[in-house]
């Protein structure tokens, strides 16, 4: 048997230009206008991929995104996985290979640029087939803003792949004429290569546009440039057409078995004859034009097996005149061949499995089991469906008022129906929008419109030996009819359950060919009404969309910006090891040559406890609160009282959600009568500002308060340790730093190293400490001056790791690390930070809930491993069993923070433990990989419980 071939004429390709490409390492040629699939068929390539589970050879089934087989990996110019050969436009230098359903991501960054654009229109028409074109032309003539989108490179839809004629001329000429007129309307726009993949409420539609880039005089080269269109339309017309569906029979997945409409499309669009010896198997009229067109192109059409007992007389007569034998009431029960189809086994439909079939040798078997309207976008938008017994498929029921189906998607599969239906939908939409409706269109008459006859419902055909494992329903998932029957034997009756049991419709095609087919088989098996079973849910995207396209230019630092403090270059130059905290790069420690991170951290901790350390704390969130009602707002936000603060004083505060659980903490300084500056944790800065704005704008809009983020404005340098006062005195000689003049939790304006700033006496280490604040412009100069002033006292820069150890030794929790969103202030030992004077604040009422009063709530406590050298992994569970327990194991809690302490001379941890404060002194256990570590429960404060070191 001969292979598929390129015909000497015909098709919408540029035969003057040759494009070189490779597939599976073999070089081939094609033309502009080809897809990879059509070029492979033109070069005689039948097998494109293999199936994911069984490794069976698979070929091209369709000519569009409904193909369930032809998945490829593109290697050049840039690796892209899981693309359909039917959707890849051929370009010079394309290199690809077939896939078994699993691809490989690129190992290097994508050089392509992905964009996004917003568009607004009166009427969005999705689908540029005859219905969509008629709708767009009607609206454009009315002066409406029209946007017409279609996933194909050229408009025309089914007309470009059918060879149909209108008014004595090729239908494509009519399409070109309409497009020419549309181009003359300034408010009409046509987007090709654009797939609408998501349809949402009130006319919001997402579409992805593939863009072809021309490189000089060379042929077009596809560089994976894509653009997301975010479209807001006053009205949407769905002219998305219909998908041809297959029939399940034994070995229906061999290369060379194709949908009838696809073979016709390859012939008329690409000038490719998909086979020379052809058998057609159909349940409806639409396969007959394919049989005649392939015969006219030189193929030998051996037979049309029509499952109906009464084939359409007109088409049957035309076939007889061309020598094509129509076999009424016959079906295909199986195929022969190994790596490709070599024969089709035909038998009477009502003959039963015992009837021996006749094998017709063929190299192309075309199948048409009917048509499924492409209702995916309508269902995404909340539209309902009804079952149409005339076409044995689901069609739109009454739709949302802003959406209208037209053409084949509404169940009318005829060309006149598409032309008039598109116009009618547009005229109705214009009327609803209050736009003057234009005069009726003059639709051209179709030269050869087939008589419409009742199709027959046929979902699957038993093989000679009954149901076989090779009657495939979902090619991509290797799911067969037997798998559907197995699901019903397991007791499943719901289509959604069967879908998940078998995985039908969960691959890249999302059930476009397999969904209704599986539903029909399920209905027959259960003896159920197909209309009552209903289809499975259609969810966006309609077809796969690259994550890169959705991200657009929001990639890398544009997606998640890397933020550095004003003195980041100094940290990098002095060997800092950075960690990511939120979007910030924070120095974790400053290892000296030969030091490990653990050794560097211990050295930095000793410096703070025994001398003085300097840290860059500029990443702390800072919110400037101003206005006459600032105190009122803060009293409602924090658990403790803030309005009573005096100017020059500061206070630690806790914020809770409405459920009473801690969401953040920090300090509040009163800068003036109507001005406060509050700090948040680094990672929560944006969230807390947003949260405060939400309360201010939606719940308390009457408060006269403004909120401003000043995180980047102020550089903050904690100066901590017994000698910190000496360093600050040297750097700010005019500032009285005595305990009496500058008490704990107060702040003062000062000139630091000749720079105006302010200093707060706040400690997160338990040591005598100050926070030096200057504008970011002067950060480096002040940092250098502080280091210089501290040389005499052995000043040491320290990072976040040392900070964590120091604060944990004092039992200071970090929100988000020592909490998991289920802790109240009381659980953390912060009852003292909850005001009893205020009538209300966010979360107060939740404290009285029964669940928040339970005695077995988790408390923050300390843990001391019995082995003082053992470091407990953070996240480890805490249990009562002294041996490795068998699951399920009652968990008392978990380790939240775990460190080695130079000050304590041992390891220690913080943990959330049920009734933890009641267990102080008890021995609990932490299961490790192969042992259980005993630990002693202690108070959360493990160092300087009296707080004597705070005042120096």
mmCIF file of N, CA and C in Angstrom, residues 17 21 44 56 119 184 264 276 349 356 377 408 414 421 498 508 545 609 615 617 659 686 691 712 729 774 785-786 902:
data_model
loop_
_atom_site.group_PDB
_atom_site.id
_atom_site.type_symbol
_atom_site.label_atom_id
_atom_site.label_comp_id
_atom_site.label_asym_id
_atom_site.label_seq_id
_atom_site.Cartn_x
_atom_site.Cartn_y
_atom_site.Cartn_z
ATOM 1 N N UNK A 17 7.830 28.056 -1.589
ATOM 2 C CA UNK A 17 8.807 28.133 -0.492
ATOM 3 C C UNK A 17 8.909 26.770 0.172
ATOM 4 N N UNK A 21 12.588 20.743 8.149
ATOM 5 C CA UNK A 21 12.359 20.435 9.556
ATOM 6 C C UNK A 21 12.772 18.989 9.802
ATOM 7 N N UNK A 44 4.642 10.948 4.254
ATOM 8 C CA UNK A 44 4.404 9.527 4.454
ATOM 9 C C UNK A 44 4.601 9.039 5.873
ATOM 10 N N UNK A 56 1.492 1.627 22.511
ATOM 11 C CA UNK A 56 0.995 1.291 21.168
ATOM 12 C C UNK A 56 1.286 2.437 20.204
ATOM 13 N N UNK A 119 -8.806 44.298 26.140
ATOM 14 C CA UNK A 119 -9.627 44.777 25.028
ATOM 15 C C UNK A 119 -11.080 44.870 25.480
ATOM 16 N N UNK A 184 -12.420 47.260 6.393
ATOM 17 C CA UNK A 184 -12.747 48.658 6.146
ATOM 18 C C UNK A 184 -13.477 49.332 7.281
ATOM 19 N N UNK A 264 -10.644 15.232 5.039
ATOM 20 C CA UNK A 264 -11.124 16.235 4.082
ATOM 21 C C UNK A 264 -10.398 17.560 4.292
ATOM 22 N N UNK A 276 -4.441 6.157 0.125
ATOM 23 C CA UNK A 276 -4.782 5.814 -1.253
ATOM 24 C C UNK A 276 -5.913 4.815 -1.347
ATOM 25 N N UNK A 349 -24.409 -4.614 11.328
ATOM 26 C CA UNK A 349 -24.550 -4.035 12.662
ATOM 27 C C UNK A 349 -25.393 -4.905 13.565
ATOM 28 N N UNK A 356 -19.101 -13.545 11.179
ATOM 29 C CA UNK A 356 -17.742 -13.289 10.711
ATOM 30 C C UNK A 356 -17.754 -12.085 9.785
ATOM 31 N N UNK A 377 -17.108 26.568 26.240
ATOM 32 C CA UNK A 377 -17.081 27.942 26.751
ATOM 33 C C UNK A 377 -18.428 28.342 27.333
ATOM 34 N N UNK A 408 -23.229 25.673 14.291
ATOM 35 C CA UNK A 408 -23.154 24.271 14.690
ATOM 36 C C UNK A 408 -23.161 24.083 16.191
ATOM 37 N N UNK A 414 -25.933 22.510 9.407
ATOM 38 C CA UNK A 414 -25.981 22.812 7.981
ATOM 39 C C UNK A 414 -25.328 24.159 7.699
ATOM 40 N N UNK A 421 -27.971 31.640 11.117
ATOM 41 C CA UNK A 421 -27.917 31.627 12.580
ATOM 42 C C UNK A 421 -26.957 32.664 13.121
ATOM 43 N N UNK A 498 -17.236 7.880 36.977
ATOM 44 C CA UNK A 498 -16.607 7.024 35.967
ATOM 45 C C UNK A 498 -15.425 7.737 35.332
ATOM 46 N N UNK A 508 -4.748 15.917 27.676
ATOM 47 C CA UNK A 508 -4.630 17.254 27.091
ATOM 48 C C UNK A 508 -5.869 17.677 26.304
ATOM 49 N N UNK A 545 -2.810 25.831 27.850
ATOM 50 C CA UNK A 545 -2.188 27.150 27.732
ATOM 51 C C UNK A 545 -0.888 27.129 28.526
ATOM 52 N N UNK A 609 25.912 38.720 72.994
ATOM 53 C CA UNK A 609 25.731 38.475 74.416
ATOM 54 C C UNK A 609 26.891 39.053 75.243
ATOM 55 N N UNK A 615 23.141 44.836 63.252
ATOM 56 C CA UNK A 615 22.336 44.080 62.297
ATOM 57 C C UNK A 615 21.594 45.032 61.369
ATOM 58 N N UNK A 617 18.264 45.591 60.008
ATOM 59 C CA UNK A 617 16.856 45.223 60.182
ATOM 60 C C UNK A 617 15.923 46.061 59.344
ATOM 61 N N UNK A 659 -11.016 35.624 64.200
ATOM 62 C CA UNK A 659 -11.148 34.383 64.952
ATOM 63 C C UNK A 659 -10.343 34.392 66.247
ATOM 64 N N UNK A 686 3.212 43.756 53.548
ATOM 65 C CA UNK A 686 2.177 44.108 52.565
ATOM 66 C C UNK A 686 0.815 43.596 52.999
ATOM 67 N N UNK A 691 -4.627 44.591 54.970
ATOM 68 C CA UNK A 691 -5.648 44.209 55.952
ATOM 69 C C UNK A 691 -6.158 45.438 56.694
ATOM 70 N N UNK A 712 10.688 51.119 52.868
ATOM 71 C CA UNK A 712 11.924 51.433 52.156
ATOM 72 C C UNK A 712 12.479 52.802 52.528
ATOM 73 N N UNK A 729 26.766 56.133 72.049
ATOM 74 C CA UNK A 729 27.267 57.398 72.612
ATOM 75 C C UNK A 729 28.355 57.983 71.718
ATOM 76 N N UNK A 774 17.554 55.808 60.071
ATOM 77 C CA UNK A 774 17.920 56.943 59.229
ATOM 78 C C UNK A 774 17.306 56.716 57.863
ATOM 79 N N UNK A 785 29.725 54.349 59.935
ATOM 80 C CA UNK A 785 30.092 55.100 61.134
ATOM 81 C C UNK A 785 29.866 54.283 62.399
ATOM 82 N N UNK A 786 28.787 53.523 62.451
ATOM 83 C CA UNK A 786 28.530 52.679 63.606
ATOM 84 C C UNK A 786 29.594 51.600 63.752
ATOM 85 N N UNK A 902 25.036 29.117 72.177
ATOM 86 C CA UNK A 902 26.334 29.346 72.804
ATOM 87 C C UNK A 902 26.153 29.789 74.241
#
